[in-house]
PDB file of C-alpha atoms in Angstrom:
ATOM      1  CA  UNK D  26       0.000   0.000   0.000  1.00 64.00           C
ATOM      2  CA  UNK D  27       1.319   3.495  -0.566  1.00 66.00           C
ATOM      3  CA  UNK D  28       0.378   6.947   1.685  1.00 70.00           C
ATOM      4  CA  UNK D  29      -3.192   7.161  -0.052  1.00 74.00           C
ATOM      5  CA  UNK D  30      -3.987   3.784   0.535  1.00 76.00           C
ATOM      6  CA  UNK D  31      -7.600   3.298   2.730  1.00 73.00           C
ATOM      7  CA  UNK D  32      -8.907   0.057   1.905  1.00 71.00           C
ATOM      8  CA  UNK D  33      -6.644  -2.820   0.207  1.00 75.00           C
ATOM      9  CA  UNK D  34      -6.363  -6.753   0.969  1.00 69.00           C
ATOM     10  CA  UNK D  35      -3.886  -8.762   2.860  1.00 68.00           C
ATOM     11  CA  UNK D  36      -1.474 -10.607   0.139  1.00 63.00           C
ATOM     12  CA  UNK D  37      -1.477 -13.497   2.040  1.00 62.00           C
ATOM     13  CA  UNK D  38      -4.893 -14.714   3.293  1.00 64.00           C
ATOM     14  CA  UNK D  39      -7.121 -11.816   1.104  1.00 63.00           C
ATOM     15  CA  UNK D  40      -8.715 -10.483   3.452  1.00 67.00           C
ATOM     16  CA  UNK D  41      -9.916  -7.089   3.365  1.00 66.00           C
ATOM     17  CA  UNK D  42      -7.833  -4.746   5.349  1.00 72.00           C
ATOM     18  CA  UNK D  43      -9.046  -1.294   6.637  1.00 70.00           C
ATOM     19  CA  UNK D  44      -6.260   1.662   7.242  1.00 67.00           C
ATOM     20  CA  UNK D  45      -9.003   3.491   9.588  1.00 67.00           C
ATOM     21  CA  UNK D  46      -6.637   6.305  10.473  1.00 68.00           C
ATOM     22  CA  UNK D  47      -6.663   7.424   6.974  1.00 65.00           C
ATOM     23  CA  UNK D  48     -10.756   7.832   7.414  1.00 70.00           C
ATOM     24  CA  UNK D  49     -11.129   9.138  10.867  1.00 68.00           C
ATOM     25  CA  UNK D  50     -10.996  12.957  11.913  1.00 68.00           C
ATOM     26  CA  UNK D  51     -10.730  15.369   9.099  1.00 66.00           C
ATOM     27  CA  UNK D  52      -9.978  12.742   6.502  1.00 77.00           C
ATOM     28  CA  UNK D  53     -13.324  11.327   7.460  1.00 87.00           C
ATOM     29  CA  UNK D  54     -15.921  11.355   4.388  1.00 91.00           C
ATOM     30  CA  UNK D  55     -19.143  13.037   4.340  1.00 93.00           C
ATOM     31  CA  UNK D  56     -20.776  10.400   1.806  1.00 93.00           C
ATOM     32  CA  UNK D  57     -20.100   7.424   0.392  1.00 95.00           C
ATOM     33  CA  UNK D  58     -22.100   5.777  -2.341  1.00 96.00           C
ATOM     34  CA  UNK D  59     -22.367   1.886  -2.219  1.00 95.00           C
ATOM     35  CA  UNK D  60     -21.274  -0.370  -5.016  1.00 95.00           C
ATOM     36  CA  UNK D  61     -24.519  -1.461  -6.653  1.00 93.00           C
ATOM     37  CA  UNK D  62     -22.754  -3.600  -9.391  1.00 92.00           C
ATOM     38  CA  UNK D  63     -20.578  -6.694  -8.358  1.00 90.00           C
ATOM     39  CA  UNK D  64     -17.278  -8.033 -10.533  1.00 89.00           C
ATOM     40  CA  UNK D  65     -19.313 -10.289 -12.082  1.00 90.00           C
ATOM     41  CA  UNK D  66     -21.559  -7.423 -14.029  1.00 89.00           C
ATOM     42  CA  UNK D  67     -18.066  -5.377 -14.304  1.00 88.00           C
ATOM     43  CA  UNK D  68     -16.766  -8.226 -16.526  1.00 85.00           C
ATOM     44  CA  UNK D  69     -19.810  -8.841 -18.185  1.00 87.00           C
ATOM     45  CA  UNK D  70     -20.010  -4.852 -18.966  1.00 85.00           C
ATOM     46  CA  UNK D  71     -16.388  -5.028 -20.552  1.00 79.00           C
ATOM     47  CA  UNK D  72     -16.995  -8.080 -22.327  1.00 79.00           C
ATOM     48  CA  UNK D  73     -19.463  -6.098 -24.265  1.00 82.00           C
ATOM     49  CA  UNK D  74     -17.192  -3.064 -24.771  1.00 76.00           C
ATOM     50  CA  UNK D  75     -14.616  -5.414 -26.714  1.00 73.00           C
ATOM     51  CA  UNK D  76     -17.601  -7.622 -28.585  1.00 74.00           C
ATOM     52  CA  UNK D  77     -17.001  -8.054 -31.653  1.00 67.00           C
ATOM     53  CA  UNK D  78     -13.917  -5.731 -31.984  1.00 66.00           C
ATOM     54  CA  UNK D  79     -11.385  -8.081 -34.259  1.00 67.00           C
ATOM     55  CA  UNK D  80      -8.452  -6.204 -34.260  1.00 59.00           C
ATOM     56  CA  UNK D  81      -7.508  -6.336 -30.547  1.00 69.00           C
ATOM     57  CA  UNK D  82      -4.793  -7.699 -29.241  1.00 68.00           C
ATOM     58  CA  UNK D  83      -5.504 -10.866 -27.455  1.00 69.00           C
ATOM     59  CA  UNK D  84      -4.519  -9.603 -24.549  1.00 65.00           C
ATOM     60  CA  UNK D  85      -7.064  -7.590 -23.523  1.00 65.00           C
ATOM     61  CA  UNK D  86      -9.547 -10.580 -24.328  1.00 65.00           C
ATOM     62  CA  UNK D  87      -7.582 -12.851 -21.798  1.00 66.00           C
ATOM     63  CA  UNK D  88      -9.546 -14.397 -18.873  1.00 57.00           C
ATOM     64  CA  UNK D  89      -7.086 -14.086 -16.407  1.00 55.00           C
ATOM     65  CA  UNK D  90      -6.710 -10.417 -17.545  1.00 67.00           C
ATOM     66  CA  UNK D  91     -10.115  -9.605 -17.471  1.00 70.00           C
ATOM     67  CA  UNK D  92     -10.112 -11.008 -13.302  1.00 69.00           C
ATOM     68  CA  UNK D  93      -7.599  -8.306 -12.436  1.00 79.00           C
ATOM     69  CA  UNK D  94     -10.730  -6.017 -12.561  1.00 85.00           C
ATOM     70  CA  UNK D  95     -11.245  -3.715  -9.296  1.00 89.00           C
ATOM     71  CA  UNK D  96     -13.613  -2.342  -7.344  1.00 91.00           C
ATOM     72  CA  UNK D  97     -12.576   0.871  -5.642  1.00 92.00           C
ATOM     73  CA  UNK D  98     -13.879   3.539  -4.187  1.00 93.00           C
ATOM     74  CA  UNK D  99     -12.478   6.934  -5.441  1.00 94.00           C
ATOM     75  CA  UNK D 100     -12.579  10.145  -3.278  1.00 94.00           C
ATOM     76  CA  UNK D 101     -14.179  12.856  -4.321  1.00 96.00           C
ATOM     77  CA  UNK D 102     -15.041  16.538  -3.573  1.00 96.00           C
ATOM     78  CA  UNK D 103     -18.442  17.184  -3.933  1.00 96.00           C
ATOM     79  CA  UNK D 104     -19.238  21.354  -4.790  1.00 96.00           C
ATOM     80  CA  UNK D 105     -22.183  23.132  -4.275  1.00 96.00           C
ATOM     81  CA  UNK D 106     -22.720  26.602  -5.796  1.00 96.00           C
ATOM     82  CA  UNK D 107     -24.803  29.336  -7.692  1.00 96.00           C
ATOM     83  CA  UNK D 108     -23.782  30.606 -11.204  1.00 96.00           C
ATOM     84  CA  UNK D 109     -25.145  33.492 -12.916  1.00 96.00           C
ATOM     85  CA  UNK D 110     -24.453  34.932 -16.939  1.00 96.00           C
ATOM     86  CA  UNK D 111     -24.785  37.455 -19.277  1.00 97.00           C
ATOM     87  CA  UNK D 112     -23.976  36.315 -22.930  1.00 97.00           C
ATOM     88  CA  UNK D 113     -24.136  38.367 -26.216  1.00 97.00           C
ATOM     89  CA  UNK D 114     -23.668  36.124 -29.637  1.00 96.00           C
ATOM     90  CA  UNK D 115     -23.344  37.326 -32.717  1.00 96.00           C
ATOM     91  CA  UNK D 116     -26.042  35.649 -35.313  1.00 95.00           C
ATOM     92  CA  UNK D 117     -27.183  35.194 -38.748  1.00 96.00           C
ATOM     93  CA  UNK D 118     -29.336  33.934 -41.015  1.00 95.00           C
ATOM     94  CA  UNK D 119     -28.413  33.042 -44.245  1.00 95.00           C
ATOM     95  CA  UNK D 120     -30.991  33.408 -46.954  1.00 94.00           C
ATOM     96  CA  UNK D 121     -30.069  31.918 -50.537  1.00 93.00           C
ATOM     97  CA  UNK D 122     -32.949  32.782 -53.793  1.00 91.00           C
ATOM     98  CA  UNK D 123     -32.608  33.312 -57.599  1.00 91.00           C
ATOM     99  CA  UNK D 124     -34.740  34.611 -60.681  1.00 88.00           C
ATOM    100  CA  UNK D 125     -33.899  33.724 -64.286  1.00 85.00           C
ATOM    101  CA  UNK D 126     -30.781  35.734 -64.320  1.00 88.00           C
ATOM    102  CA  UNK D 127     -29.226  35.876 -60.943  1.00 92.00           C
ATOM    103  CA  UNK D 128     -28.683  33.832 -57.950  1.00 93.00           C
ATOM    104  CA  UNK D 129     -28.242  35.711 -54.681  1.00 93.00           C
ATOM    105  CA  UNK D 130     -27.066  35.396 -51.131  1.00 94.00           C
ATOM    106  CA  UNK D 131     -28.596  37.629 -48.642  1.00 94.00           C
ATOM    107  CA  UNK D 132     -27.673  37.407 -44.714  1.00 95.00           C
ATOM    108  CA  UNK D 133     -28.977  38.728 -41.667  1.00 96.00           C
ATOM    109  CA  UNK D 134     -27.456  40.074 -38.822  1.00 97.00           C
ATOM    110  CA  UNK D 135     -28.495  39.927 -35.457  1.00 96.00           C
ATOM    111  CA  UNK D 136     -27.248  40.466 -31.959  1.00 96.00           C
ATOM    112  CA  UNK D 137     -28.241  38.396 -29.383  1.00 96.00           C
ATOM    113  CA  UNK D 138     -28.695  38.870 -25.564  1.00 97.00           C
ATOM    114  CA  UNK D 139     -29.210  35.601 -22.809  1.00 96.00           C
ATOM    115  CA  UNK D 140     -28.906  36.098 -19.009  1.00 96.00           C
ATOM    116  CA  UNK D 141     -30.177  33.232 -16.677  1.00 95.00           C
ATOM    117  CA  UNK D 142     -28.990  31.639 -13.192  1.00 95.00           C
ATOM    118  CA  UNK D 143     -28.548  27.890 -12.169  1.00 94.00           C
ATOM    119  CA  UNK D 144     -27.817  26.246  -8.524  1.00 96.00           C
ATOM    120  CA  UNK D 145     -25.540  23.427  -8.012  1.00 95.00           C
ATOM    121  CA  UNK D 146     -25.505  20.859  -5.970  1.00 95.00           C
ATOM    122  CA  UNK D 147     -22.962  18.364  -5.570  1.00 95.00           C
ATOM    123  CA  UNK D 148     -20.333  19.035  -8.716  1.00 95.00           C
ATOM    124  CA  UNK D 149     -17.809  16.143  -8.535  1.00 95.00           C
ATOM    125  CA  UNK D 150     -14.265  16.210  -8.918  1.00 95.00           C
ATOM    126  CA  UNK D 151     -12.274  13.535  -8.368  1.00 93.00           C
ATOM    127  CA  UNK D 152      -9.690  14.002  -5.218  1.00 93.00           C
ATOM    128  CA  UNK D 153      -6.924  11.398  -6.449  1.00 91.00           C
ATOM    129  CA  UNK D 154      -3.869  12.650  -8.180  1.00 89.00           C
ATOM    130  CA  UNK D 155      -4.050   8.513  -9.443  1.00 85.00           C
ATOM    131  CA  UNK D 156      -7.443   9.155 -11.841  1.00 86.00           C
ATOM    132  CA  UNK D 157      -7.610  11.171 -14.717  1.00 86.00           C
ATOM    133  CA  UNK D 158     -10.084  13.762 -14.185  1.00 88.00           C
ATOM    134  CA  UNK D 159     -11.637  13.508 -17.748  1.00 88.00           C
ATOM    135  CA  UNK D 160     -11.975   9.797 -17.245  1.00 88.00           C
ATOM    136  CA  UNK D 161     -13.687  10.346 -13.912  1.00 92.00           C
ATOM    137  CA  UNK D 162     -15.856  12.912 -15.811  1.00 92.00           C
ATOM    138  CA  UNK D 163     -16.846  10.225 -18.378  1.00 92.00           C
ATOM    139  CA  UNK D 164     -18.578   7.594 -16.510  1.00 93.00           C
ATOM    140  CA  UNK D 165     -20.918  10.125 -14.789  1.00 93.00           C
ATOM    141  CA  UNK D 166     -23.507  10.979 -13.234  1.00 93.00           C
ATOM    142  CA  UNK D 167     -23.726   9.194 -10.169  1.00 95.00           C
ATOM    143  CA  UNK D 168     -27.262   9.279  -8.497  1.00 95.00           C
ATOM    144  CA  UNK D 169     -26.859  11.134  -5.165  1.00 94.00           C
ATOM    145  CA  UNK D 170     -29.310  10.357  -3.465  1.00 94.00           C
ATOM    146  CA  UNK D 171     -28.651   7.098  -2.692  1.00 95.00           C
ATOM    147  CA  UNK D 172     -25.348   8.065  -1.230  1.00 95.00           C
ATOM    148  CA  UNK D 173     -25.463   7.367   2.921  1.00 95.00           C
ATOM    149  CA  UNK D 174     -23.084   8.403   5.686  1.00 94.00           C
ATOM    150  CA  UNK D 175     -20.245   6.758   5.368  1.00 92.00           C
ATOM    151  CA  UNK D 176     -19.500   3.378   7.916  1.00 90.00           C
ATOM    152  CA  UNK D 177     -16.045   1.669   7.223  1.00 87.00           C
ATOM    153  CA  UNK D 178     -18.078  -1.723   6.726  1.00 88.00           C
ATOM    154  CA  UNK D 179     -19.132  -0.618   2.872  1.00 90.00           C
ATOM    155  CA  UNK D 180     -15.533  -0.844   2.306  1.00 88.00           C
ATOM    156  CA  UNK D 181     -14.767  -4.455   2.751  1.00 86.00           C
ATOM    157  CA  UNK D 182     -14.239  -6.236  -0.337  1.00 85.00           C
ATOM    158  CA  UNK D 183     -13.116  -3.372  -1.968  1.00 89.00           C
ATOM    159  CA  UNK D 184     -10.328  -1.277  -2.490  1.00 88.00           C
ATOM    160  CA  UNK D 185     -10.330   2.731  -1.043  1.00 88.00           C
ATOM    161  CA  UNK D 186      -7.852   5.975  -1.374  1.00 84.00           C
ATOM    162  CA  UNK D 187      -8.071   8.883   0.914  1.00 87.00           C
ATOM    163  CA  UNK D 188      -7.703  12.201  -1.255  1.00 90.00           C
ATOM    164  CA  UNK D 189      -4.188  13.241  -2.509  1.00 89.00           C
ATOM    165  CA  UNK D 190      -5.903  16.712  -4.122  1.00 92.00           C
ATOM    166  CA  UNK D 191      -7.138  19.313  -1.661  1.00 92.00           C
ATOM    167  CA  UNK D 192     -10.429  21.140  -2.027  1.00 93.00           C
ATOM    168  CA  UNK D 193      -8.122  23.926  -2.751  1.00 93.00           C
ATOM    169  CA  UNK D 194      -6.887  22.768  -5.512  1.00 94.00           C
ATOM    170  CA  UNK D 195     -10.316  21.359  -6.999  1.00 94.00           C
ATOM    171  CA  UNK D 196     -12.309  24.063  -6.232  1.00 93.00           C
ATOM    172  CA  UNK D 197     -11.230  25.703  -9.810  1.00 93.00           C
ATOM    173  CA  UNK D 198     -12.327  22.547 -11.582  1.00 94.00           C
ATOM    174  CA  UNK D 199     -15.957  22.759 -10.234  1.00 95.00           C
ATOM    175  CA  UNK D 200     -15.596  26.595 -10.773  1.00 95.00           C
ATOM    176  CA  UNK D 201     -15.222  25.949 -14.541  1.00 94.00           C
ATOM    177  CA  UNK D 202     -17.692  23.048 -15.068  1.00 94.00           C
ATOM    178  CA  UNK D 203     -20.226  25.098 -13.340  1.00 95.00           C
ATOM    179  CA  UNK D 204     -19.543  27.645 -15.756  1.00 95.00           C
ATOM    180  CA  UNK D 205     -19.412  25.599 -18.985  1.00 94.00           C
ATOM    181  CA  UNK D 206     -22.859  24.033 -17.952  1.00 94.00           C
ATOM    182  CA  UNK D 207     -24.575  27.637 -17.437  1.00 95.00           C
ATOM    183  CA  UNK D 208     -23.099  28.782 -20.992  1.00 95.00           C
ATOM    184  CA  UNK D 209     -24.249  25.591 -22.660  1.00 94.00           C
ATOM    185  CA  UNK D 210     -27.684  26.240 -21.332  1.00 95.00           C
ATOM    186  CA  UNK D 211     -28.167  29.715 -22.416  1.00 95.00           C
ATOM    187  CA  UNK D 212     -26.394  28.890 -25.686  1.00 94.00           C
ATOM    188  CA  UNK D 213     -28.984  25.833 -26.247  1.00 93.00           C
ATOM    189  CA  UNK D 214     -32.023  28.730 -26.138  1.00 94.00           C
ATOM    190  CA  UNK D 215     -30.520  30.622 -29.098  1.00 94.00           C
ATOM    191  CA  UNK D 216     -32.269  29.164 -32.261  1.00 92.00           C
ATOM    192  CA  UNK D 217     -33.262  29.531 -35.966  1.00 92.00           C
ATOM    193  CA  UNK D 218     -30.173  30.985 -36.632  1.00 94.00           C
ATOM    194  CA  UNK D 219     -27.830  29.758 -39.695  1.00 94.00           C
ATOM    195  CA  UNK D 220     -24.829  30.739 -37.135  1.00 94.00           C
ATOM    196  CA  UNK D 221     -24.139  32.218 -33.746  1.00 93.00           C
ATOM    197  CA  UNK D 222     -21.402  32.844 -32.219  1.00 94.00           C
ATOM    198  CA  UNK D 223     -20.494  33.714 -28.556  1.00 94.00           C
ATOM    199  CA  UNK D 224     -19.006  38.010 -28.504  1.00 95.00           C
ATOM    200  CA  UNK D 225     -19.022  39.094 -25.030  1.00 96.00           C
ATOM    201  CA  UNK D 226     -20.088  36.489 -21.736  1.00 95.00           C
ATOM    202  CA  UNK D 227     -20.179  37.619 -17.616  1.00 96.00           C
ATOM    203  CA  UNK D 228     -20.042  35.248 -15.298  1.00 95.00           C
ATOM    204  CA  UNK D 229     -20.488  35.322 -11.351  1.00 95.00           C
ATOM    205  CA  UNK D 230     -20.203  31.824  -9.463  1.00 95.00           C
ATOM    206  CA  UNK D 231     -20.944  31.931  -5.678  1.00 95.00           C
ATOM    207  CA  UNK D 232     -19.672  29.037  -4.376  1.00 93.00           C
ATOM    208  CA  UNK D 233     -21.512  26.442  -1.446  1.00 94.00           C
ATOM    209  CA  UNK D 234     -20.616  23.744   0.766  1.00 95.00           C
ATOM    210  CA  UNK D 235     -18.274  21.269  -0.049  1.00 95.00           C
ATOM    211  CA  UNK D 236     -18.614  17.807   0.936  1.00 95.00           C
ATOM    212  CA  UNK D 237     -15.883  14.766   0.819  1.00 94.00           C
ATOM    213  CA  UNK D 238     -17.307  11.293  -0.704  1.00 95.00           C
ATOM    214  CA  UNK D 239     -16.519   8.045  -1.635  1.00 95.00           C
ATOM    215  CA  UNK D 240     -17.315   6.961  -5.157  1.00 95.00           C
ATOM    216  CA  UNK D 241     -17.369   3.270  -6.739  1.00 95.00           C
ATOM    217  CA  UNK D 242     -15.691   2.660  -9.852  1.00 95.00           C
ATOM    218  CA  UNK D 243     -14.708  -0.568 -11.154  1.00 93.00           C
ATOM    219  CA  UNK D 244     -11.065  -0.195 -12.831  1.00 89.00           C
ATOM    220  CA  UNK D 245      -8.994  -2.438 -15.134  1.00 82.00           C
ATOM    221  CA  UNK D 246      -5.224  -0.804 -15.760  1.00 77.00           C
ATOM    222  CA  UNK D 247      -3.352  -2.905 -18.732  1.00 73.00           C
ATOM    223  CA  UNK D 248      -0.411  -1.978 -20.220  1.00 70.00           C
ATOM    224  CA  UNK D 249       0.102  -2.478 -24.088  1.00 68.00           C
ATOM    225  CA  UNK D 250       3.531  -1.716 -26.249  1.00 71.00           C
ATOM    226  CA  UNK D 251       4.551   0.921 -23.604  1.00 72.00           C
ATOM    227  CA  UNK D 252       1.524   2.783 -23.394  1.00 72.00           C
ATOM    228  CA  UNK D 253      -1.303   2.547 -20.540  1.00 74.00           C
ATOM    229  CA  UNK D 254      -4.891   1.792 -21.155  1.00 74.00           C
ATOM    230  CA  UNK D 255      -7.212   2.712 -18.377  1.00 79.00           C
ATOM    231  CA  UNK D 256     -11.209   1.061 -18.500  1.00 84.00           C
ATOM    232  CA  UNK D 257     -13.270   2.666 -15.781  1.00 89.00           C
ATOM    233  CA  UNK D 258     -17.109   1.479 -14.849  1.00 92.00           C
ATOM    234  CA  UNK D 259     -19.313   3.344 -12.645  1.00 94.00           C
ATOM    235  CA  UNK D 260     -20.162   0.688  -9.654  1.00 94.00           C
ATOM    236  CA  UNK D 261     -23.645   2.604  -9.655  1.00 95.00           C
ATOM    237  CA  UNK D 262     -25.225   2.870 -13.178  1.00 93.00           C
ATOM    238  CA  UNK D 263     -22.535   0.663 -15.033  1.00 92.00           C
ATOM    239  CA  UNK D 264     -21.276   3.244 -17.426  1.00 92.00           C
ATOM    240  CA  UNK D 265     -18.201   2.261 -18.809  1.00 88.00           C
ATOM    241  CA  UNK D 266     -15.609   4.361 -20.695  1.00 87.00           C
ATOM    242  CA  UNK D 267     -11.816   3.453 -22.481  1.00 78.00           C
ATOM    243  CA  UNK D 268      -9.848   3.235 -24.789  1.00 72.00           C
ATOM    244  CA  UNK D 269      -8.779   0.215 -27.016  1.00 67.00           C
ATOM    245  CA  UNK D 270      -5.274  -0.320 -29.028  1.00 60.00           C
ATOM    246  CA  UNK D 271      -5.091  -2.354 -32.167  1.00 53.00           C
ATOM    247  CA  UNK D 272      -2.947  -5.328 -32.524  1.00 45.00           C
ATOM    248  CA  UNK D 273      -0.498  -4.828 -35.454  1.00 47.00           C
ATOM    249  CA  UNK D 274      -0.331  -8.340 -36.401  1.00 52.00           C
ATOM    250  CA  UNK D 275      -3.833  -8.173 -36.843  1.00 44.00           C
ATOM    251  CA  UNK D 276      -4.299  -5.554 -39.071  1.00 42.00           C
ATOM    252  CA  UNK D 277      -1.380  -6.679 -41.233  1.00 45.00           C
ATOM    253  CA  UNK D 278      -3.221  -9.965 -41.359  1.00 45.00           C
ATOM    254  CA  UNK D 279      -6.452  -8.857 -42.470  1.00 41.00           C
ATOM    255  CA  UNK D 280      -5.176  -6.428 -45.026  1.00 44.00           C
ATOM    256  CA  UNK D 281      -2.971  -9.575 -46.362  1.00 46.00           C
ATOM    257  CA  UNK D 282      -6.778 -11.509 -46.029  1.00 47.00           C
ATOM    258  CA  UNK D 283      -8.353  -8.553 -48.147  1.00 50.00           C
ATOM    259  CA  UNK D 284      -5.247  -8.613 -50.457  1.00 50.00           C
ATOM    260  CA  UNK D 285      -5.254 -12.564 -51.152  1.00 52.00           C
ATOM    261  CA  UNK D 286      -9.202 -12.474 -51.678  1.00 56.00           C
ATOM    262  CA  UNK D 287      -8.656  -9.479 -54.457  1.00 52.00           C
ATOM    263  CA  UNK D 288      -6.094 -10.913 -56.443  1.00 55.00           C
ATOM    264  CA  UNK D 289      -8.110 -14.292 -56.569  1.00 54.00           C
ATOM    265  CA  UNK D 290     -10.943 -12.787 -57.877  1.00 58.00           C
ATOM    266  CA  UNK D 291      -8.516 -10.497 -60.764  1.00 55.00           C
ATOM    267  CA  UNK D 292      -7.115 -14.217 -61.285  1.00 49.00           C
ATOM    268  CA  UNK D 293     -10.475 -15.274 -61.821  1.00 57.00           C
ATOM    269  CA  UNK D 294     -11.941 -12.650 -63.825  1.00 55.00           C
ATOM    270  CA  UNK D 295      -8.387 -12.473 -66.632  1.00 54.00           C
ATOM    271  CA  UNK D 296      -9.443 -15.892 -66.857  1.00 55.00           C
ATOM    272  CA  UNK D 297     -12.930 -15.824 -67.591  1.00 56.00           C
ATOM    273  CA  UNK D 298     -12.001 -13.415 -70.188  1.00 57.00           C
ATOM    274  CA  UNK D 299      -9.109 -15.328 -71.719  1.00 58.00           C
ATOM    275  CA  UNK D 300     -12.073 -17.878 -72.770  1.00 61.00           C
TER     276      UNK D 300
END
């Protein structure tokens, strides 16, 4: 176990060991969500995600592979807050006609004004310096409200970090996602125009309470010609999200495939017309 460690298993009989220090006090979470998916469904889910994909590596189909599948629970910092905006756009609309002689192009321009206001409640971002943020981001959204104060006991089985990012240094995250997800909204009312474009914005975020939680995620970390690949599956709703390599020798095979089944049918054809 390293410094972050929380939850983990004993290398020797398996069972599950709890670092309860490392959850007590003011490392102590607010929340934690329990794992409503077991391995079993995790390794069905990926199954899926590879089905029928013929050019990976075999690896990444292996059985034994495929068991080193975990569940842990990831920390995270949970943000409330209130953002308001002001938005101008620029828009047109494009209108194309002709007569017998001429074809013409005439265009519209138009300024456009949205203001609105939206309350937040429980932005995530992911307190371990071990996940990837945008990966995190991916298998969302978690359903809050069947997250329950957190007991050590929902972490046996399972494996558990303690946060390695401060609040601190997440609290611009939430900042900006609270922010993208006002502008989206306001930009989603402007319509019926051929273009828009965003000219001026003002933005005011107030932020909330924070709250520290334990998320599940099943994770499966294999490593492929020198480079990582990283599958993560929510433990809640059993969204899954990763990236896949291709196995060289398989593409060069099928290409050689596609290349013997062409010239046999050119062989076939000169032949047909040599008679």
């Amino acid at each position: 176990a390293d410094e972050t460690t929380a939850a983990t298993k004993c290398p020797f009989c398996d069972n599950p060991v709890i670092m309860k220090g490392r959850l007590s006090g003011m490392l102590k979470p607010d929340y934690v969500i329990p794992f409503k998916l077991d391995k079993k469904a995790a390794k069905a889910a990926y199954m899926r995600h590879i089905e029928g994909k013929r050019l990976l590596p075999k690896l990444f189909r292996d059985q034994n592979r495929i068991d080193e599948i975990k569940g842990i629970y990831v920390p995270f910092w949970l943000f409330d807050a209130d953002a308001d905006a002001n938005v101008r756009y620029h828009a047109e609309i494009v209108r194309t006609y002709s007569d017998s002689e001429n074809r013409y192009t005439e265009t519209s321009h138009y300024m456009v004004q949205r203001g609105g206001s939206i309350g937040f409640d429980n932005v995530p971002v992911d307190g371990s310096e071990k996940m990837a943020d945008d990966l995190m981001e991916s298998i969302e959204p978690f359903d809050f409200s069947e997250a329950v104060d957190f007991q050590t006991a929902y972490l046996a089985g399972y494996l558990a970090d303690k946060y390695d990012v401060s609040v601190e240094d997440s609290r611009e995250r939430a900042d900006t996602r609270c922010a993208g997800s006002l502008l989206r909204a306001l930009e989603r009312t402007v319509s019926g125009y051929t273009t828009c474009n965003e000219t001026s914005r003002d933005i005011h975020l107030k932020r909330g309470k924070v709250h520290y939680a334990l998320l599940p995620v099943w994770i499966l970390n294999t490593r492929w010609e020198g480079k990582d690949f990283l599958f993560a599956m929510n433990g809640q709703t059993g969204k899954l999200v990763g990236n896949l390599p291709v196995s060289t020798k398989r593409v060069i095979g099928l290409f050689a495939a596609i290349a013997a089944s062409l010239i046999a049918i050119s062989v076939t054809a000169l032949l047909l017309l040599a008679r």
